[in-house]
Coordinates of C-alpha atoms and ligand atoms in Angstrom, one line a residue:
Chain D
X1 CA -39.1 94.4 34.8
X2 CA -40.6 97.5 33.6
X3 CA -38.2 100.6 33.2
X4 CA -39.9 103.7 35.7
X5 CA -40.6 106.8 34.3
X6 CA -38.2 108.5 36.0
X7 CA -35.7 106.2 34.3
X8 CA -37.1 106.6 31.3
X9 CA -36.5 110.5 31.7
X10 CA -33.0 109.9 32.7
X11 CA -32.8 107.5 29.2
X12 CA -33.9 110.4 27.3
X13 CA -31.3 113.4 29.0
X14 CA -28.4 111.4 28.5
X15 CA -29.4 110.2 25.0
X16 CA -30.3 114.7 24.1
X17 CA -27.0 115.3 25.9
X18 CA -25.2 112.7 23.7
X19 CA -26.4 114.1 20.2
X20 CA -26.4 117.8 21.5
X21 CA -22.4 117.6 21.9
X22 CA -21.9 115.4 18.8
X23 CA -24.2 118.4 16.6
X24 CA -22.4 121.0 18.6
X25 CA -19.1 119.3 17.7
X26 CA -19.8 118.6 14.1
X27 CA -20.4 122.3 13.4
X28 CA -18.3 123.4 14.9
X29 CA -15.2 121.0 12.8
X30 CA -17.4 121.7 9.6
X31 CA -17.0 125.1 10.0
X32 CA -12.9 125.3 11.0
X33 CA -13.8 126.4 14.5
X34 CA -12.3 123.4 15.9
X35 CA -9.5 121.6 14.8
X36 CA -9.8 118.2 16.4
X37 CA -10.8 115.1 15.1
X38 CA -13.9 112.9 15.6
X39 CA -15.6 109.7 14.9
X40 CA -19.5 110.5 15.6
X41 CA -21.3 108.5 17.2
X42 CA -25.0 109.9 15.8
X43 CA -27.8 107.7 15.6
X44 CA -26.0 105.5 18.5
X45 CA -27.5 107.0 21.7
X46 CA -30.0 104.2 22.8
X47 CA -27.4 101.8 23.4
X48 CA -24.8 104.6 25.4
X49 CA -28.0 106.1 27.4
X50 CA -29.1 102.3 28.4
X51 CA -25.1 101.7 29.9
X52 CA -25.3 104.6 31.8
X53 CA -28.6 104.6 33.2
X54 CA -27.8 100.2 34.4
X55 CA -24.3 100.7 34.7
X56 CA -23.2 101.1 38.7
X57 CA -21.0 104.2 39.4
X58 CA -18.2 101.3 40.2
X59 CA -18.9 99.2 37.1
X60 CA -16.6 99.7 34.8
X61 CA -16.8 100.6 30.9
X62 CA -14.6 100.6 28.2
X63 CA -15.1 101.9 24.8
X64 CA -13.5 103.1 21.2
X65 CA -12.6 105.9 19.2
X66 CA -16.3 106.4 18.8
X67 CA -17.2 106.7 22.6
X68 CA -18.4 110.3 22.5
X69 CA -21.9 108.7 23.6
X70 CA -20.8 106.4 26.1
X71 CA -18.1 108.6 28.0
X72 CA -21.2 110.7 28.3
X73 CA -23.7 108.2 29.4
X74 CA -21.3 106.9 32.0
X75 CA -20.3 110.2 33.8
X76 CA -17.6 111.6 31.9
X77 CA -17.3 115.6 32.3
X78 CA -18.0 117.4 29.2
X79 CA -15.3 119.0 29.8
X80 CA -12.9 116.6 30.2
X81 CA -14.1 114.8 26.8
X82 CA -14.0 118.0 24.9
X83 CA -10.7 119.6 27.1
X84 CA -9.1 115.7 25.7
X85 CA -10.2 116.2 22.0
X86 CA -9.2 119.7 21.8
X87 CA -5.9 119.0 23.4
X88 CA -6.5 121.1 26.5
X89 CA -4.9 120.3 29.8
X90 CA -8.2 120.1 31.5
X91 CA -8.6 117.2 29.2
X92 CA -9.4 113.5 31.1
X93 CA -5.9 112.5 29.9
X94 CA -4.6 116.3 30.4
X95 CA -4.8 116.9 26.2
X96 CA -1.9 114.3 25.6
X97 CA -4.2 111.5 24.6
X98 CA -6.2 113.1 22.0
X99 CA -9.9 112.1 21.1
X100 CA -9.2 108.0 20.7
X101 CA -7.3 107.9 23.9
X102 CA -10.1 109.0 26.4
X103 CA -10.2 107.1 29.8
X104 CA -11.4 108.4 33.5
X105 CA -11.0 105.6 36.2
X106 CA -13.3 107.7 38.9
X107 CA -16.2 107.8 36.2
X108 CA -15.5 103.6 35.8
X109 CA -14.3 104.4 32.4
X110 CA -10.7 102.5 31.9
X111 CA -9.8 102.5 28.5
X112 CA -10.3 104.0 24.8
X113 CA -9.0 102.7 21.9
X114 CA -8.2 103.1 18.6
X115 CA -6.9 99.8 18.0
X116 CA -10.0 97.5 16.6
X117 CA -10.9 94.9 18.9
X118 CA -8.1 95.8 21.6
X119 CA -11.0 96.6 24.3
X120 CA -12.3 92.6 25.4
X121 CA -9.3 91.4 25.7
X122 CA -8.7 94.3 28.9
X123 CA -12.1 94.0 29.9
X124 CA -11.6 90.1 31.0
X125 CA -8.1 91.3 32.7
X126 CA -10.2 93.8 34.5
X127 CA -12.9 91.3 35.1
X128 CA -10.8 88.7 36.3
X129 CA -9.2 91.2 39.1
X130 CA -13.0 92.2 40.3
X131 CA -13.8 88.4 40.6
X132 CA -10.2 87.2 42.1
X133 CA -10.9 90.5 44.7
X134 CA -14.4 89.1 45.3
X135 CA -15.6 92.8 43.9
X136 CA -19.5 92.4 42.6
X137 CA -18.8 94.9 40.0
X138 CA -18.8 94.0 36.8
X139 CA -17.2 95.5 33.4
X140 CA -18.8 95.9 29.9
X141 CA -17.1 96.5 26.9
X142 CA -18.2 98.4 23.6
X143 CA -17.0 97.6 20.7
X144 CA -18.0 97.6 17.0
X145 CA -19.6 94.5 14.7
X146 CA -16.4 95.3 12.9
X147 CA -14.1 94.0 15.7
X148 CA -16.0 90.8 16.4
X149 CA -13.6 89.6 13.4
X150 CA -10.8 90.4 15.3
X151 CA -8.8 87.3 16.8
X152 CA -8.9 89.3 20.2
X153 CA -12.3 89.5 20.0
X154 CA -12.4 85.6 20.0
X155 CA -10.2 84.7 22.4
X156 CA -11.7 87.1 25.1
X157 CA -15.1 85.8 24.6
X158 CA -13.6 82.1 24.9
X159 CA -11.8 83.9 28.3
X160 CA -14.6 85.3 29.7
X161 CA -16.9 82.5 29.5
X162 CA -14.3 79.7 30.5
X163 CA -14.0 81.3 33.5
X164 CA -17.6 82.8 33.9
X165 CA -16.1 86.1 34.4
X166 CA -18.3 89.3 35.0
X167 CA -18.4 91.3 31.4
X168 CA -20.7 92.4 29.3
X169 CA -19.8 92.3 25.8
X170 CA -21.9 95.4 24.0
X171 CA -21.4 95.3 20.4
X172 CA -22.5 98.6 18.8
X173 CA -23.5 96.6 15.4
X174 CA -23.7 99.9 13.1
X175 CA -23.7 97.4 10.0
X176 CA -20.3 99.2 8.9
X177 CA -16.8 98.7 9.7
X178 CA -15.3 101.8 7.9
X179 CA -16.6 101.4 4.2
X180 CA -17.1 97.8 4.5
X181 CA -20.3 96.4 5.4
X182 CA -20.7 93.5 7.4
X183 CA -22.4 91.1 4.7
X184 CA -18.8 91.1 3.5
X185 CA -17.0 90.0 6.2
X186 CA -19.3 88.1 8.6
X187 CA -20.5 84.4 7.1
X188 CA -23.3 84.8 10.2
X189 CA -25.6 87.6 9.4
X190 CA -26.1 87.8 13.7
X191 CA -23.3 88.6 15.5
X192 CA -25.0 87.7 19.0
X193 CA -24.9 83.9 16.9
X194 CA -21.0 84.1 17.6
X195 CA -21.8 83.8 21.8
X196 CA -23.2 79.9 20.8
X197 CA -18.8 79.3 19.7
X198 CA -17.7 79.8 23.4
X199 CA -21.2 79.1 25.9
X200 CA -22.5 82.2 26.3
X201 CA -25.6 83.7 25.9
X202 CA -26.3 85.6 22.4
X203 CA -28.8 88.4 22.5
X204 CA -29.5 90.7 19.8
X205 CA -31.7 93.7 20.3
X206 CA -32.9 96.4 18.8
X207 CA -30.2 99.2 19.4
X208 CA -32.3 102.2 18.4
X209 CA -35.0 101.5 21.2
X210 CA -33.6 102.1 24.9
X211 CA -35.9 100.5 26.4
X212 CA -35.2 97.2 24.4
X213 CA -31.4 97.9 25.5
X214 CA -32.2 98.4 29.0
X215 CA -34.3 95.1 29.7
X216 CA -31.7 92.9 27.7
X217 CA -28.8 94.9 29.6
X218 CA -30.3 94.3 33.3
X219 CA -30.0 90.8 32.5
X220 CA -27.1 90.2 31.3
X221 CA -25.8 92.3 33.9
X222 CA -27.3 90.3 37.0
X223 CA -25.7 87.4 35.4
X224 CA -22.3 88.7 35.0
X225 CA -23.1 90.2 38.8
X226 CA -24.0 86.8 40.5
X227 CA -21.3 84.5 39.1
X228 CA -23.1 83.8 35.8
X229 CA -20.5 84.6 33.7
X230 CA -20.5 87.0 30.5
X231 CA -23.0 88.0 27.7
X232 CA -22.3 89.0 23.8
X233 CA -25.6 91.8 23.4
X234 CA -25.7 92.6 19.7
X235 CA -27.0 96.1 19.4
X236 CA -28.8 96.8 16.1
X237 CA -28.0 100.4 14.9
X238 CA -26.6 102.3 12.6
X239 CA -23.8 105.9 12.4
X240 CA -25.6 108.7 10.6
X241 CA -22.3 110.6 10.0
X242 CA -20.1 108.0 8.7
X243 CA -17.0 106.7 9.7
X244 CA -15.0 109.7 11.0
X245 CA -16.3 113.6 10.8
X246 CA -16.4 114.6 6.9
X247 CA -16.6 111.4 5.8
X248 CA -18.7 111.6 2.3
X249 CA -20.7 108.3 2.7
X250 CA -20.7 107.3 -1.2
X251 CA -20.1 103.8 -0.1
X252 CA -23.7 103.9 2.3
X253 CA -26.6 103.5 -0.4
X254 CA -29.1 106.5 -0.4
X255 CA -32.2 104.2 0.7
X256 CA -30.4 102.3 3.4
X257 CA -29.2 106.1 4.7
X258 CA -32.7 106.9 4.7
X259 CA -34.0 103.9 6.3
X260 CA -31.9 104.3 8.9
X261 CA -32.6 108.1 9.6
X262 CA -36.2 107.1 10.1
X263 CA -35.3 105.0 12.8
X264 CA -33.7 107.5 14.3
X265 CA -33.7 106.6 18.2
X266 CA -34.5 110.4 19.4
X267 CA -37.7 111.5 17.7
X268 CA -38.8 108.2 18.2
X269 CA -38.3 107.4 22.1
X270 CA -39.1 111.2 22.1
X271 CA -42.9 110.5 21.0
X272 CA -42.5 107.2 23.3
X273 CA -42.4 109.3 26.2
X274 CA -44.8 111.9 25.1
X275 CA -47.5 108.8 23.7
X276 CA -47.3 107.0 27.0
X277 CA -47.9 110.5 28.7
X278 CA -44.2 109.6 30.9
X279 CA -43.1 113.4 30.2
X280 CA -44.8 116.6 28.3
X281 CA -43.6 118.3 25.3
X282 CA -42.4 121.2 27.5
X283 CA -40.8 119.4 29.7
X284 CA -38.9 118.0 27.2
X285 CA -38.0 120.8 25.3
X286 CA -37.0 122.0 28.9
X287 CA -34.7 119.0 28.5
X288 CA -33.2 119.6 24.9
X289 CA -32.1 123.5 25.8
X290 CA -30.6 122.5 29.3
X291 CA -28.4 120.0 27.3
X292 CA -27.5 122.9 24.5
X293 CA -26.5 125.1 27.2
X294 CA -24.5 122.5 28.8
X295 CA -22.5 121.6 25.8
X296 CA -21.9 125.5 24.7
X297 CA -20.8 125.9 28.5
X298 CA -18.5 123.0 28.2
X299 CA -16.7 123.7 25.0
X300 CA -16.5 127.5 26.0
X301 CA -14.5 126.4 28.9
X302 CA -12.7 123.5 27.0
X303 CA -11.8 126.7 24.6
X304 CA -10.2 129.0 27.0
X305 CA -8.3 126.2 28.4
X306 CA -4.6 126.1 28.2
X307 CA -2.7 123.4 26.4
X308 CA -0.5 121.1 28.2
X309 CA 3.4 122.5 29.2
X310 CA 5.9 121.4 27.5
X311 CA 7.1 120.3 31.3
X312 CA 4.3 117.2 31.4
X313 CA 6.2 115.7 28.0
X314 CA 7.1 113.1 30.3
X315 CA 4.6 113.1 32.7
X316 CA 2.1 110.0 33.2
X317 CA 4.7 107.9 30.3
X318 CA 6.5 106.0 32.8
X319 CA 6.6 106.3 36.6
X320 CA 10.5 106.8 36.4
X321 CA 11.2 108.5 33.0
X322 CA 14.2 109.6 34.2
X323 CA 16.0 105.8 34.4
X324 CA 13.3 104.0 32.1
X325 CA 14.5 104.0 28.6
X326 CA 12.6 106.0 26.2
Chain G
X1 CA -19.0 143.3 18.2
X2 CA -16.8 140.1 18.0
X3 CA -14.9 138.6 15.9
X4 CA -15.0 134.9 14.3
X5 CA -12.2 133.1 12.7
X6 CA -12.7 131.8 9.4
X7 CA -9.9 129.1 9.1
X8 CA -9.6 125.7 7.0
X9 CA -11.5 123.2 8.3
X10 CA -10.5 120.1 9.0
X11 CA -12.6 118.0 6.4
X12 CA -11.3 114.5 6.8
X13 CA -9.0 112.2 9.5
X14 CA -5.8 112.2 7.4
X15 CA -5.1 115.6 5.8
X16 CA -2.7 118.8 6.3
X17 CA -3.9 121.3 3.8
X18 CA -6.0 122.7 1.5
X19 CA -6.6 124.3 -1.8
X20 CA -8.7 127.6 -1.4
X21 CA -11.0 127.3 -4.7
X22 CA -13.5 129.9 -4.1
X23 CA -15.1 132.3 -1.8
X24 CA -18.5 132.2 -1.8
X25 CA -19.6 135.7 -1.0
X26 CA -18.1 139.1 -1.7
X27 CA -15.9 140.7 0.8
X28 CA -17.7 143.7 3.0
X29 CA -21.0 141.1 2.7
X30 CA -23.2 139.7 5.1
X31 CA -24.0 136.2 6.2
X32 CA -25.9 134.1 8.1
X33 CA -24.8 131.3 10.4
X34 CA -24.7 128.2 7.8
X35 CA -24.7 130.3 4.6
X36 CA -22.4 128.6 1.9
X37 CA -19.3 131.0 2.7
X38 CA -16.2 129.5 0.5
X39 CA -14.4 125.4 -1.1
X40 CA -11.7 123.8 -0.6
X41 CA -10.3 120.7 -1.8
X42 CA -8.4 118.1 -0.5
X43 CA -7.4 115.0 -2.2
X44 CA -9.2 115.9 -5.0
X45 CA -12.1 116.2 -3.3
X46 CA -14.5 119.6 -3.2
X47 CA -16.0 120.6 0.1
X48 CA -18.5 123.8 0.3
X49 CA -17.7 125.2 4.0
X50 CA -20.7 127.0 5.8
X51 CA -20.4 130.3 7.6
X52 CA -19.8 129.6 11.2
X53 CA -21.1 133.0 12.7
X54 CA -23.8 135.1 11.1
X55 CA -22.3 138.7 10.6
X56 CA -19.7 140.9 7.6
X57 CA -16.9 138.8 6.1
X58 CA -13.2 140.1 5.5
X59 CA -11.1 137.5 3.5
X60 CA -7.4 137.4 4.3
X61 CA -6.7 134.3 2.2
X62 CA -6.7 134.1 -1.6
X63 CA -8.4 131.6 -3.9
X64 CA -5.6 129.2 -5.7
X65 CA -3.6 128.7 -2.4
X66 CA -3.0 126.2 -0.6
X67 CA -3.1 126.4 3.7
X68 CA -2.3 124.3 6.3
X69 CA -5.4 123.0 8.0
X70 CA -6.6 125.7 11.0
X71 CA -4.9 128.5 8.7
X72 CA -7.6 131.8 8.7
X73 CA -8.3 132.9 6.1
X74 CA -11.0 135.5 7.4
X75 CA -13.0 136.8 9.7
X76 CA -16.9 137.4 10.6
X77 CA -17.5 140.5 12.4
X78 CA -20.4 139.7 14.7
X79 CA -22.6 142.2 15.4
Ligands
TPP401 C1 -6.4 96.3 14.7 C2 -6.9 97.4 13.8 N1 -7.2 97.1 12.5 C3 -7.7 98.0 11.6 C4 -7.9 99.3 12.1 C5 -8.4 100.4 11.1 N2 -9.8 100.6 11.5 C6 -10.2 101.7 12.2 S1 -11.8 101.8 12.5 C7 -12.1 100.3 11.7 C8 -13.5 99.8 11.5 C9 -14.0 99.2 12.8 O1 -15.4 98.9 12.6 P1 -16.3 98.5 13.8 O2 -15.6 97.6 14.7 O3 -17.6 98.0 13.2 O4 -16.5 99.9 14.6 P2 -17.2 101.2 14.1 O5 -16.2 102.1 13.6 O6 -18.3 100.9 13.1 O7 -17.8 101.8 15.4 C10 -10.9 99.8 11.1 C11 -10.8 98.6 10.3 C12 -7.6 99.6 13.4 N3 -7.8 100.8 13.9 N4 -7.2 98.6 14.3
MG402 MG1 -19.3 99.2 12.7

């Protein structure tokens, strides 16, 4: 099925909105501005813009310390994401969580983590509650090519597929887990070749093209949504920035770097849409200062936020903190 | 006119402070937004720090000192 041009639009807002809050955040940390920590997610919008544009409002995501792109793409205030990072109480987990610990159950979006590989393992809990409640909505997980080496990782896949439960594994494959690249962990050189282990299929797609994302999302999402059972996408790609903000990149060869940048997914959907005559050059400019203004909005308000009282220490730990032992 | 913090950025995940190793441009100067403004090092390594504002610097902070990350150590004056 061919993506509408009115989709295609929507791709293309979400994926300017994604890398206008990551540059707007990287200058701003480069410059001392803001103090928070980040692990950008540049050069990984195509995969973040395809979830949110096939995702329902009730399916449910969850994502990692680099989720700047996907909290966006499935509904996430701006100001919530940048209230969390920046430690404000208007933060989605009222500026206790911090930037790893971002989740927003209205927006679908259940968990964060910081911990490699922890996500499938709660999207098949999740998963197995939608099917045992005869829910048709269905979960997908994000998670890195890092963490498919992760014994979680394996026996949530094994999970899922025993008992055709309705996830979507996504795996963001940015060919790096922190300076190690995957030729030196990984025997396969696909991950979507690990789905054969536990019968399921293995797709891998090109993760800089949203349109490739889309068509191989919609169907592993009808599958997971009719009793099918789960999918491993492998999403080709690659993190411009590095590992976290300020990391120097001497491990990431200058050509590969380069390679990469060519293939970066927003110039080139962005003459996509312009080619195939879907939107004009004004229109999308139009696009591009909307999502500036957005993001400077955002952050202003994030800014002028206050931090969380010292009276919400205990708040949202434990529904009794008073008799539960610290 | 406002004013724009100049503090110590926070450069990498796992650090607290910094070594002020040089200011880039004279106090009572101007600068535009991105200009190379002052380094810092942190665990040996050197990082070149961009104005964040375009507008007149005033240093507070010294070169050879060391700050906590988020410390200013200046101020743009926008106009
Ligand atoms: C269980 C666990 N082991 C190790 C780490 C340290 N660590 C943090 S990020 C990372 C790399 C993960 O790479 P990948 O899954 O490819 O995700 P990416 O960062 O590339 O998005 C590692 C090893 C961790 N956070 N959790
Ligand atoms: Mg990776």
């Amino acid at each position: 099925m061919a993506t509408d041009s009115g989709s295609q639009r929507r791709l293309y807002e979400l994926m300017v909105l994604m890398k206008a809050a990551d540059d707007r955040l990287s200058k701003g940390i480069a410059t001392g501005e803001l103090l928070c920590v980040y692990w950008p997610s540049r050069g990984q919008e195509a995969i973040a813009a395809a979830l949110g544009l096939c995702l329902r409002p009730d399916d449910q995501l969850l994502t990692t310390y680099r989720g700047l792109h996907d909290l966006i793409g499935k509904g996430v205030p701006l100001l919530e994401i940048f209230g969390e990072m920046l430690g404000r109480q208007v933060g989605a987990s009222r500026g206790k969580g911090g930037t790893m610990h971002i989740a927003r159950p209205e927006s679908g979006v259940m968990l964060s983590t910081g911990i490699v590989g922890a996500g499938p393992p709660v999207a098949v809990g999740l998963a197995l509650a939608a099917k045992r409640r005869g829910l048709d909505r269905v979960t997908a997980v994000s998670f890195g090519d890092g963490a498919t080496n992760t014994g979680s990782f394996h026996e949530a896949a094994n999970m899922a597929a025993l008992w055709d439960l309705p996830v979507v594994l996504v795996c963001q494959n940015n060919q790096y887990a922190e300076m190690t690249p995957t030729e030196h962990t990984m025997k396969v050189e696909r991950v979507a070749d690990r789905a054969l282990a536990y019968g399921m299929p293995g797709v891998r797609v090109d993760g800089n093209d949203p349109l490739a994302v889309v068509a191989s999302l919609r169907q592993a999402l009808e599958r997971a949504r009719s009793g099918g059972g789960p999918t491993l996408l492998e999403c080709l790609t690659f993190r411009f920035r590095g590992h976290y903000f300020g990391d120097p990149m001497a491990y990431i060869p200058k050509e590969q770097l380069a390679a990469a940048q060519a293939a970066d997914p927003l110039p080139r959907f962005r003459s996509h849409l312009t080619g195939t005559g879907v939107c004009t050059e004004g229109e999308l400019d139009d696009i591009e200062a909307a999502a500036s203004a957005r993001v400077e909005d955002a952050l202003a308000a994030a800014l002028a936020a206050a931090p969380p009282s010292i009276d919400e220490l205990d708040s949202d730990v434990y529904g009794d903190p008073t008799h539960c032992p610290a | 006119m406002t004013a724009f913090p100049v503090r110590i950025p926070r450069v990498s995940v796992a650090v607290a402070e910094a070594t002020l190793v040089a200011l880039l441009v004279d106090e009572g100067s101007q600068v535009a937004e991105g200009d190379p403004l002052f380094v810092i090092e942190t665990e040996k390594v050197e990082s070149e720090i961009g104005a964040g504002a375009s507008g007149r610097v005033h240093w507070s902070g010294t070169t050879g000192a060391t700050y906590d990350i988020g410390t200013e150590i200046g101020v743009i004056h926008r106009e």
